[in-house]
Coordinates of C-alpha atoms in Angstrom, one line a residue:
R1 CA 79.9 8.8 11.7
I2 CA 83.4 7.5 12.4
V3 CA 84.8 9.5 9.5
E4 CA 83.1 12.7 10.8
W5 CA 84.5 12.2 14.3
S6 CA 87.9 11.4 12.9
G7 CA 88.0 14.7 11.1
T8 CA 87.1 16.6 14.3
S9 CA 89.4 15.0 16.8
D10 CA 92.8 13.2 16.5
L11 CA 91.8 11.2 19.5
D12 CA 88.7 9.9 17.7
A13 CA 90.8 9.2 14.6
H14 CA 93.1 7.1 16.8
T15 CA 90.5 5.2 18.8
R16 CA 87.7 4.8 16.2
L17 CA 89.1 5.0 12.7
R18 CA 92.6 3.7 13.2
P19 CA 91.6 0.2 14.3
V20 CA 89.5 -0.2 11.1
L21 CA 92.4 1.0 8.9
V22 CA 95.0 -1.1 10.7
E23 CA 92.9 -4.1 9.9
V24 CA 92.6 -3.1 6.2
A25 CA 96.3 -2.5 6.0
E26 CA 97.1 -5.8 7.6
V27 CA 94.9 -7.7 5.2
R28 CA 96.3 -5.8 2.2
L29 CA 99.9 -6.2 3.2
A30 CA 99.3 -9.9 4.0
G31 CA 98.3 -10.4 0.4
R32 CA 101.9 -9.4 -0.4
G33 CA 103.4 -11.6 2.2
L34 CA 104.1 -8.7 4.5
R35 CA 103.2 -7.9 8.1
L36 CA 102.7 -4.4 9.5
D37 CA 104.6 -5.1 12.6
R38 CA 107.4 -7.1 11.1
D39 CA 108.1 -5.6 7.6
V40 CA 108.2 -2.0 8.8
G41 CA 110.4 -0.6 6.0
E42 CA 108.4 -2.1 3.1
A43 CA 105.1 -1.5 4.8
R44 CA 106.0 2.2 5.3
R45 CA 107.1 2.5 1.7
L46 CA 103.9 1.0 0.3
L47 CA 101.6 2.8 2.6
G48 CA 103.1 6.3 2.2
P49 CA 103.7 8.8 5.0
K50 CA 100.2 9.7 5.8
A51 CA 98.8 6.2 6.0
W52 CA 101.9 4.9 7.8
D53 CA 101.6 7.7 10.4
L54 CA 98.0 6.6 11.2
V55 CA 98.4 2.8 11.2
R56 CA 102.0 2.3 12.4
P57 CA 102.2 -0.1 15.3
N58 CA 103.9 2.3 17.7
R59 CA 101.6 5.3 17.1
P60 CA 101.0 6.9 20.5
R61 CA 97.5 7.6 21.7
P62 CA 96.7 11.3 21.5
E63 CA 95.9 12.8 24.9
D64 CA 94.2 16.0 23.8
R65 CA 90.7 15.5 22.3
D66 CA 90.8 19.1 21.0
V67 CA 93.6 18.5 18.5
P68 CA 92.1 18.4 15.0
G69 CA 91.8 15.0 13.3
I70 CA 92.3 13.9 9.7
A71 CA 91.5 16.3 6.9
P72 CA 89.2 14.9 4.3
R73 CA 91.8 15.1 1.5
D74 CA 94.4 13.3 3.7
L75 CA 91.8 10.5 4.5
E76 CA 91.2 10.2 0.8
E77 CA 94.9 9.8 0.1
I78 CA 95.2 7.2 2.9
L79 CA 92.3 5.2 1.5
D80 CA 93.7 5.4 -2.0
R81 CA 97.0 4.0 -0.8
L82 CA 95.2 1.1 1.0
E83 CA 93.1 0.4 -2.1
A84 CA 96.3 0.3 -4.3
L85 CA 97.9 -2.4 -2.2

């Protein structure tokens, strides 16, 4: 359900899916001795632009619920990057 909502609304992607993916990114990066909030350059490089945009520490909360969320192929790419870590 979270994935469905995250595709419909960027606000849902931010508030529902993002916390899960941030946790996954933090665990995966920790396995490499990195922290999402401290090793920004290396984390950004390893995660790639789409994953980084979603999990970056300073990502602003979207205000408009009507802005479309994450496209399925983009979510697939983000998950692939996280799994590759």
